[in-house]
Amino acid sequence: MLAAGTAQAQQTGFYVGAGIGQSKGTNVDANDVSNFLREKGYANPATTADDRDTSYRLTAGYQLNPAVAVEAIYADLGRFGTRSTVTNGTVSADYKAKGYGVDLVLSAPLNPQFSVFGRVGVLQAKTEADFRSTGVVVLNAGRGSSNKTAQHYGLGLQFDLTKAVALRAEVERFRKLGDDSTGGELQADAYSLGAIFRF
């Protein structure tokens, strides 16, 4: 009866969900920043990177059949940054990204309650950057902002608690966030735990 109920709940229908976890700016690299400053002629660069933050997402989906769903998402990936010192100067960079997107979600059952799923889609992402410097460091721009379509994909594991409620664990990658106005493209991974609630 449990298997039959779970399968029936997954046939078709609307659902909403939310998740929270940790994001990581995978190309926010202290060594890269120090090397860049060294190439620009600044002496003795030393950089620290803050490449992790809390992320969250909201989901509204429709299960087309037991294997296929379409989801609209809102994702906030948090804030990342670097802090650098050079001889007679400092420079810092802060980045944040969030956006709305649409994903195609494909699922496969492992047993009546557990299933794995993968997602692929796009995110209309707003990426902002804030650059600051002191002393001898001179920057061409203090702030930058980009609105563009980014790539999004991920993998997850779902556990059906009841016909109406399921828990999810996911890992996702967000690519091509930002552009030259934000100091280059940003890439971020997100690791989250969440739940969905079926109607």
C-alpha atoms as an extended CHARMM CRD file, in Angstrom:
* protein
*
       199  EXT
         1         1  MET       CA              0.0000000000        0.0000000000        0.0000000000  PROA      1               0.0000000000
         2         2  LEU       CA              2.8820000000        2.4010000000        0.7930000000  PROA      2               0.0000000000
         3         3  ALA       CA              4.4580000000        1.7580000000       -2.5990000000  PROA      3               0.0000000000
         4         4  ALA       CA              1.1570000000        2.2650000000       -4.3800000000  PROA      4               0.0000000000
         5         5  GLY       CA              0.4540000000        5.4930000000       -2.4960000000  PROA      5               0.0000000000
         6         6  THR       CA              3.8800000000        6.9270000000       -3.2070000000  PROA      6               0.0000000000
         7         7  ALA       CA              3.7030000000        6.0470000000       -6.8900000000  PROA      7               0.0000000000
         8         8  GLN       CA              0.2540000000        7.6250000000       -7.1650000000  PROA      8               0.0000000000
         9         9  ALA       CA              1.5060000000       10.8340000000       -5.4820000000  PROA      9               0.0000000000
        10        10  GLN       CA              4.2510000000       11.1170000000       -8.0380000000  PROA      10              0.0000000000
        11        11  GLN       CA              2.0400000000       10.7110000000      -11.1080000000  PROA      11              0.0000000000
        12        12  THR       CA              1.1310000000       14.3220000000      -11.8580000000  PROA      12              0.0000000000
        13        13  GLY       CA              0.4860000000       17.5470000000      -10.0180000000  PROA      13              0.0000000000
        14        14  PHE       CA              1.8010000000       20.8210000000       -8.6750000000  PROA      14              0.0000000000
        15        15  TYR       CA              4.2730000000       21.1580000000       -5.8190000000  PROA      15              0.0000000000
        16        16  VAL       CA              6.2970000000       23.8420000000       -4.0740000000  PROA      16              0.0000000000
        17        17  GLY       CA              9.5210000000       23.6040000000       -2.1500000000  PROA      17              0.0000000000
        18        18  ALA       CA             12.4310000000       25.3040000000       -0.4610000000  PROA      18              0.0000000000
        19        19  GLY       CA             16.0320000000       24.4700000000        0.3220000000  PROA      19              0.0000000000
        20        20  ILE       CA             18.9760000000       25.9280000000        2.1980000000  PROA      20              0.0000000000
        21        21  GLY       CA             22.6500000000       25.0630000000        2.2290000000  PROA      21              0.0000000000
        22        22  GLN       CA             26.1180000000       26.2710000000        1.3680000000  PROA      22              0.0000000000
        23        23  SER       CA             27.4200000000       27.8170000000       -1.8260000000  PROA      23              0.0000000000
        24        24  LYS       CA             31.0110000000       27.9700000000       -3.0180000000  PROA      24              0.0000000000
        25        25  GLY       CA             32.4790000000       30.3360000000       -5.5890000000  PROA      25              0.0000000000
        26        26  THR       CA             34.6010000000       27.7830000000       -7.3970000000  PROA      26              0.0000000000
        27        27  ASN       CA             36.7110000000       30.3310000000       -9.2840000000  PROA      27              0.0000000000
        28        28  VAL       CA             37.1250000000       32.8180000000       -6.4080000000  PROA      28              0.0000000000
        29        29  ASP       CA             40.8030000000       32.0080000000       -5.9640000000  PROA      29              0.0000000000
        30        30  ALA       CA             43.3240000000       33.8440000000       -3.7660000000  PROA      30              0.0000000000
        31        31  ASN       CA             46.3360000000       32.7160000000       -5.8040000000  PROA      31              0.0000000000
        32        32  ASP       CA             44.8030000000       33.9590000000       -9.0520000000  PROA      32              0.0000000000
        33        33  VAL       CA             44.2040000000       37.4020000000       -7.5470000000  PROA      33              0.0000000000
        34        34  SER       CA             47.7230000000       37.6270000000       -6.1380000000  PROA      34              0.0000000000
        35        35  ASN       CA             49.2090000000       36.5970000000       -9.4820000000  PROA      35              0.0000000000
        36        36  PHE       CA             47.0810000000       39.2090000000      -11.2670000000  PROA      36              0.0000000000
        37        37  LEU       CA             48.2690000000       41.9560000000       -8.9150000000  PROA      37              0.0000000000
        38        38  ARG       CA             51.8730000000       40.8200000000       -9.3300000000  PROA      38              0.0000000000
        39        39  GLU       CA             51.5380000000       40.9690000000      -13.1300000000  PROA      39              0.0000000000
        40        40  LYS       CA             50.1890000000       44.5180000000      -12.7930000000  PROA      40              0.0000000000
        41        41  GLY       CA             53.3590000000       45.5370000000      -10.9990000000  PROA      41              0.0000000000
        42        42  TYR       CA             52.1910000000       45.6560000000       -7.3890000000  PROA      42              0.0000000000
        43        43  ALA       CA             54.7910000000       44.4330000000       -4.8900000000  PROA      43              0.0000000000
        44        44  ASN       CA             54.3310000000       41.6350000000       -2.3360000000  PROA      44              0.0000000000
        45        45  PRO       CA             50.6840000000       40.7800000000       -2.9770000000  PROA      45              0.0000000000
        46        46  ALA       CA             48.9600000000       38.5840000000       -0.3730000000  PROA      46              0.0000000000
        47        47  THR       CA             45.3210000000       37.5500000000       -0.7630000000  PROA      47              0.0000000000
        48        48  THR       CA             42.6920000000       35.7350000000        1.2560000000  PROA      48              0.0000000000
        49        49  ALA       CA             39.4590000000       34.4510000000       -0.2830000000  PROA      49              0.0000000000
        50        50  ASP       CA             36.0150000000       34.1430000000        1.2860000000  PROA      50              0.0000000000
        51        51  ASP       CA             34.5400000000       31.6970000000       -1.2120000000  PROA      51              0.0000000000
        52        52  ARG       CA             31.6530000000       30.1810000000        0.7980000000  PROA      52              0.0000000000
        53        53  ASP       CA             28.3080000000       31.5070000000        1.9810000000  PROA      53              0.0000000000
        54        54  THR       CA             24.7660000000       30.4310000000        2.8230000000  PROA      54              0.0000000000
        55        55  SER       CA             22.5270000000       29.8730000000       -0.1830000000  PROA      55              0.0000000000
        56        56  TYR       CA             18.8250000000       29.2060000000       -0.4980000000  PROA      56              0.0000000000
        57        57  ARG       CA             16.2820000000       28.4270000000       -3.1740000000  PROA      57              0.0000000000
        58        58  LEU       CA             12.5100000000       28.4310000000       -3.7070000000  PROA      58              0.0000000000
        59        59  THR       CA             10.8150000000       26.0350000000       -6.1120000000  PROA      59              0.0000000000
        60        60  ALA       CA              7.4460000000       25.7330000000       -7.8430000000  PROA      60              0.0000000000
        61        61  GLY       CA              7.0510000000       22.6520000000      -10.0330000000  PROA      61              0.0000000000
        62        62  TYR       CA              4.7000000000       20.4830000000      -12.0040000000  PROA      62              0.0000000000
        63        63  GLN       CA              5.1410000000       16.6950000000      -12.2760000000  PROA      63              0.0000000000
        64        64  LEU       CA              4.2830000000       15.8310000000      -15.8910000000  PROA      64              0.0000000000
        65        65  ASN       CA              4.6700000000       12.0860000000      -15.2770000000  PROA      65              0.0000000000
        66        66  PRO       CA              6.6020000000        9.9270000000      -12.7720000000  PROA      66              0.0000000000
        67        67  ALA       CA              9.8920000000       10.5940000000      -14.6080000000  PROA      67              0.0000000000
        68        68  VAL       CA              9.6060000000       14.1960000000      -15.8230000000  PROA      68              0.0000000000
        69        69  ALA       CA              8.9060000000       17.4990000000      -14.0810000000  PROA      69              0.0000000000
        70        70  VAL       CA              9.3440000000       21.1820000000      -14.8860000000  PROA      70              0.0000000000
        71        71  GLU       CA             10.4240000000       23.5610000000      -12.1240000000  PROA      71              0.0000000000
        72        72  ALA       CA             10.5780000000       27.3280000000      -11.7850000000  PROA      72              0.0000000000
        73        73  ILE       CA             13.2270000000       28.3510000000       -9.2650000000  PROA      73              0.0000000000
        74        74  TYR       CA             14.5560000000       31.3630000000       -7.4250000000  PROA      74              0.0000000000
        75        75  ALA       CA             18.1210000000       30.9760000000       -6.1520000000  PROA      75              0.0000000000
        76        76  ASP       CA             20.2440000000       33.2670000000       -3.9870000000  PROA      76              0.0000000000
        77        77  LEU       CA             23.8650000000       32.1120000000       -4.0310000000  PROA      77              0.0000000000
        78        78  GLY       CA             25.1140000000       34.5030000000       -1.3570000000  PROA      78              0.0000000000
        79        79  ARG       CA             28.2650000000       36.6030000000       -1.3470000000  PROA      79              0.0000000000
        80        80  PHE       CA             31.9090000000       35.8310000000       -2.0980000000  PROA      80              0.0000000000
        81        81  GLY       CA             35.0020000000       38.0040000000       -1.9310000000  PROA      81              0.0000000000
        82        82  THR       CA             38.7550000000       38.4610000000       -1.8210000000  PROA      82              0.0000000000
        83        83  ARG       CA             40.9680000000       40.7350000000        0.2830000000  PROA      83              0.0000000000
        84        84  SER       CA             44.4720000000       41.6380000000       -0.8780000000  PROA      84              0.0000000000
        85        85  THR       CA             47.3630000000       43.6530000000        0.4710000000  PROA      85              0.0000000000
        86        86  VAL       CA             50.3070000000       44.9510000000       -1.5160000000  PROA      86              0.0000000000
        87        87  THR       CA             53.1450000000       47.2550000000       -0.5550000000  PROA      87              0.0000000000
        88        88  ASN       CA             51.4840000000       50.5620000000        0.3680000000  PROA      88              0.0000000000
        89        89  GLY       CA             47.9840000000       49.5280000000       -0.6340000000  PROA      89              0.0000000000
        90        90  THR       CA             44.9780000000       47.2080000000       -0.3900000000  PROA      90              0.0000000000
        91        91  VAL       CA             42.2760000000       45.9870000000       -2.7350000000  PROA      91              0.0000000000
        92        92  SER       CA             39.0520000000       44.0640000000       -2.0970000000  PROA      92              0.0000000000
        93        93  ALA       CA             36.3800000000       42.5170000000       -4.3050000000  PROA      93              0.0000000000
        94        94  ASP       CA             32.8990000000       41.3510000000       -3.3110000000  PROA      94              0.0000000000
        95        95  TYR       CA             30.5100000000       39.3930000000       -5.5240000000  PROA      95              0.0000000000
        96        96  LYS       CA             26.8980000000       38.3060000000       -5.1150000000  PROA      96              0.0000000000
        97        97  ALA       CA             24.5510000000       36.4800000000       -7.4520000000  PROA      97              0.0000000000
        98        98  LYS       CA             20.8750000000       35.5350000000       -7.5360000000  PROA      98              0.0000000000
        99        99  GLY       CA             18.2220000000       34.9120000000      -10.1340000000  PROA      99              0.0000000000
       100       100  TYR       CA             15.1310000000       33.1890000000      -11.5300000000  PROA      100             0.0000000000
       101       101  GLY       CA             15.2150000000       30.1320000000      -13.7350000000  PROA      101             0.0000000000
       102       102  VAL       CA             13.4680000000       27.1600000000      -15.3090000000  PROA      102             0.0000000000
       103       103  ASP       CA             14.6970000000       23.5670000000      -15.0550000000  PROA      103             0.0000000000
       104       104  LEU       CA             13.7970000000       20.2530000000      -16.6240000000  PROA      104             0.0000000000
       105       105  VAL       CA             13.9660000000       17.5630000000      -13.9010000000  PROA      105             0.0000000000
       106       106  LEU       CA             14.3250000000       13.8500000000      -14.7370000000  PROA      106             0.0000000000
       107       107  SER       CA             13.7800000000       11.2570000000      -11.9790000000  PROA      107             0.0000000000
       108       108  ALA       CA             14.3970000000        7.5320000000      -11.5840000000  PROA      108             0.0000000000
       109       109  PRO       CA             13.1850000000        5.4220000000       -8.6050000000  PROA      109             0.0000000000
       110       110  LEU       CA             15.5670000000        3.3790000000       -6.4600000000  PROA      110             0.0000000000
       111       111  ASN       CA             12.7500000000        1.8690000000       -4.3740000000  PROA      111             0.0000000000
       112       112  PRO       CA              9.1850000000        2.9710000000       -3.4650000000  PROA      112             0.0000000000
       113       113  GLN       CA             10.4790000000        5.8740000000       -1.3500000000  PROA      113             0.0000000000
       114       114  PHE       CA             13.9260000000        6.8150000000       -2.6730000000  PROA      114             0.0000000000
       115       115  SER       CA             14.6500000000        8.2730000000       -6.1020000000  PROA      115             0.0000000000
       116       116  VAL       CA             17.5000000000       10.0580000000       -7.8330000000  PROA      116             0.0000000000
       117       117  PHE       CA             17.0400000000       13.0220000000      -10.1110000000  PROA      117             0.0000000000
       118       118  GLY       CA             18.9800000000       15.3070000000      -12.3620000000  PROA      118             0.0000000000
       119       119  ARG       CA             18.1970000000       18.8120000000      -13.5040000000  PROA      119             0.0000000000
       120       120  VAL       CA             19.3110000000       21.0800000000      -16.3240000000  PROA      120             0.0000000000
       121       121  GLY       CA             18.1290000000       24.5700000000      -17.1040000000  PROA      121             0.0000000000
       122       122  VAL       CA             18.8430000000       28.2640000000      -17.2960000000  PROA      122             0.0000000000
       123       123  LEU       CA             18.9290000000       31.0860000000      -14.7790000000  PROA      123             0.0000000000
       124       124  GLN       CA             18.3050000000       34.7520000000      -15.4980000000  PROA      124             0.0000000000
       125       125  ALA       CA             20.9690000000       35.8700000000      -13.0880000000  PROA      125             0.0000000000
       126       126  LYS       CA             21.8410000000       39.2320000000      -11.5990000000  PROA      126             0.0000000000
       127       127  THR       CA             25.4870000000       39.3720000000      -10.5660000000  PROA      127             0.0000000000
       128       128  GLU       CA             26.9320000000       42.3620000000       -8.7400000000  PROA      128             0.0000000000
       129       129  ALA       CA             30.5350000000       43.2320000000       -7.9190000000  PROA      129             0.0000000000
       130       130  ASP       CA             31.9850000000       45.8650000000       -5.6060000000  PROA      130             0.0000000000
       131       131  PHE       CA             35.6960000000       46.7390000000       -5.8790000000  PROA      131             0.0000000000
       132       132  ARG       CA             37.5750000000       48.9320000000       -3.3890000000  PROA      132             0.0000000000
       133       133  SER       CA             41.1920000000       49.9770000000       -3.0630000000  PROA      133             0.0000000000
       134       134  THR       CA             43.4840000000       52.1250000000       -0.9540000000  PROA      134             0.0000000000
       135       135  GLY       CA             46.9880000000       53.5080000000       -1.3340000000  PROA      135             0.0000000000
       136       136  VAL       CA             48.8560000000       52.8080000000       -4.5410000000  PROA      136             0.0000000000
       137       137  VAL       CA             46.2100000000       50.4790000000       -6.0250000000  PROA      137             0.0000000000
       138       138  VAL       CA             44.1630000000       52.1460000000       -8.7550000000  PROA      138             0.0000000000
       139       139  LEU       CA             40.9730000000       50.5260000000      -10.0810000000  PROA      139             0.0000000000
       140       140  ASN       CA             39.2240000000       51.2690000000      -13.3760000000  PROA      140             0.0000000000
       141       141  ALA       CA             35.7600000000       50.6870000000      -11.8900000000  PROA      141             0.0000000000
       142       142  GLY       CA             34.3070000000       50.6420000000       -8.3900000000  PROA      142             0.0000000000
       143       143  ARG       CA             31.1240000000       48.6870000000       -9.0750000000  PROA      143             0.0000000000
       144       144  GLY       CA             29.6930000000       46.4800000000      -11.7680000000  PROA      144             0.0000000000
       145       145  SER       CA             26.4020000000       44.7130000000      -12.4460000000  PROA      145             0.0000000000
       146       146  SER       CA             25.3530000000       42.1000000000      -14.9860000000  PROA      146             0.0000000000
       147       147  ASN       CA             21.9860000000       40.6250000000      -15.9690000000  PROA      147             0.0000000000
       148       148  LYS       CA             22.3910000000       37.6200000000      -18.2290000000  PROA      148             0.0000000000
       149       149  THR       CA             21.2650000000       34.0540000000      -18.8260000000  PROA      149             0.0000000000
       150       150  ALA       CA             23.4300000000       31.5670000000      -16.9350000000  PROA      150             0.0000000000
       151       151  GLN       CA             23.6440000000       27.7860000000      -17.1490000000  PROA      151             0.0000000000
       152       152  HSD       CA             22.3850000000       25.5650000000      -14.3410000000  PROA      152             0.0000000000
       153       153  TYR       CA             22.4920000000       21.8200000000      -13.7040000000  PROA      153             0.0000000000
       154       154  GLY       CA             22.5670000000       19.4270000000      -10.7600000000  PROA      154             0.0000000000
       155       155  LEU       CA             21.9830000000       16.0290000000       -9.1840000000  PROA      155             0.0000000000
       156       156  GLY       CA             19.9090000000       15.0450000000       -6.1800000000  PROA      156             0.0000000000
       157       157  LEU       CA             18.4000000000       12.3560000000       -3.9780000000  PROA      157             0.0000000000
       158       158  GLN       CA             14.7520000000       12.4300000000       -2.9150000000  PROA      158             0.0000000000
       159       159  PHE       CA             13.0360000000       10.6070000000       -0.0400000000  PROA      159             0.0000000000
       160       160  ASP       CA              9.2280000000       10.5050000000        0.0660000000  PROA      160             0.0000000000
       161       161  LEU       CA              8.0630000000       10.8560000000        3.6610000000  PROA      161             0.0000000000
       162       162  THR       CA              4.3690000000       10.7780000000        2.7340000000  PROA      162             0.0000000000
       163       163  LYS       CA              2.2160000000       11.2420000000       -0.3620000000  PROA      163             0.0000000000
       164       164  ALA       CA              2.4420000000       15.0040000000        0.1490000000  PROA      164             0.0000000000
       165       165  VAL       CA              5.9580000000       15.6080000000        1.5160000000  PROA      165             0.0000000000
       166       166  ALA       CA              9.4120000000       14.6580000000        0.2300000000  PROA      166             0.0000000000
       167       167  LEU       CA             12.9200000000       15.5580000000        1.3960000000  PROA      167             0.0000000000
       168       168  ARG       CA             15.7150000000       16.4270000000       -1.0170000000  PROA      168             0.0000000000
       169       169  ALA       CA             19.5110000000       16.6240000000       -0.9310000000  PROA      169             0.0000000000
       170       170  GLU       CA             21.0950000000       18.3310000000       -3.9510000000  PROA      170             0.0000000000
       171       171  VAL       CA             24.3290000000       19.5220000000       -5.4640000000  PROA      171             0.0000000000
       172       172  GLU       CA             24.0550000000       22.1430000000       -8.2140000000  PROA      172             0.0000000000
       173       173  ARG       CA             26.3750000000       24.1160000000      -10.4460000000  PROA      173             0.0000000000
       174       174  PHE       CA             25.7120000000       27.6390000000      -11.7320000000  PROA      174             0.0000000000
       175       175  ARG       CA             27.9090000000       28.7160000000      -14.6600000000  PROA      175             0.0000000000
       176       176  LYS       CA             28.5380000000       31.9020000000      -16.6340000000  PROA      176             0.0000000000
       177       177  LEU       CA             27.3920000000       34.3090000000      -13.9170000000  PROA      177             0.0000000000
       178       178  GLY       CA             28.5160000000       37.8760000000      -14.5910000000  PROA      178             0.0000000000
       179       179  ASP       CA             30.6950000000       39.3160000000      -17.3500000000  PROA      179             0.0000000000
       180       180  ASP       CA             33.5380000000       41.8010000000      -17.8620000000  PROA      180             0.0000000000
       181       181  SER       CA             31.6450000000       44.4710000000      -15.9250000000  PROA      181             0.0000000000
       182       182  THR       CA             31.8220000000       42.2780000000      -12.8060000000  PROA      182             0.0000000000
       183       183  GLY       CA             35.4780000000       41.3380000000      -13.2290000000  PROA      183             0.0000000000
       184       184  GLY       CA             34.8110000000       38.2520000000      -15.3450000000  PROA      184             0.0000000000
       185       185  GLU       CA             32.4620000000       35.2830000000      -15.1770000000  PROA      185             0.0000000000
       186       186  LEU       CA             31.6820000000       33.7450000000      -11.8070000000  PROA      186             0.0000000000
       187       187  GLN       CA             30.9730000000       30.0520000000      -11.2620000000  PROA      187             0.0000000000
       188       188  ALA       CA             29.3430000000       28.6750000000       -8.1120000000  PROA      188             0.0000000000
       189       189  ASP       CA             28.3280000000       25.3230000000       -6.6460000000  PROA      189             0.0000000000
       190       190  ALA       CA             25.4760000000       24.9370000000       -4.1650000000  PROA      190             0.0000000000
       191       191  TYR       CA             24.9330000000       22.0720000000       -1.7080000000  PROA      191             0.0000000000
       192       192  SER       CA             21.4820000000       22.0490000000       -0.1110000000  PROA      192             0.0000000000
       193       193  LEU       CA             18.8790000000       20.1980000000        1.9250000000  PROA      193             0.0000000000
       194       194  GLY       CA             15.2250000000       20.9380000000        1.3630000000  PROA      194             0.0000000000
       195       195  ALA       CA             11.6830000000       19.6870000000        1.0080000000  PROA      195             0.0000000000
       196       196  ILE       CA              8.8450000000       19.7360000000       -1.4920000000  PROA      196             0.0000000000
       197       197  PHE       CA              5.1250000000       19.7900000000       -0.7190000000  PROA      197             0.0000000000
       198       198  ARG       CA              2.6810000000       18.3250000000       -3.2210000000  PROA      198             0.0000000000
       199       199  PHE       CA             -0.8760000000       19.5360000000       -3.7950000000  PROA      199             0.0000000000
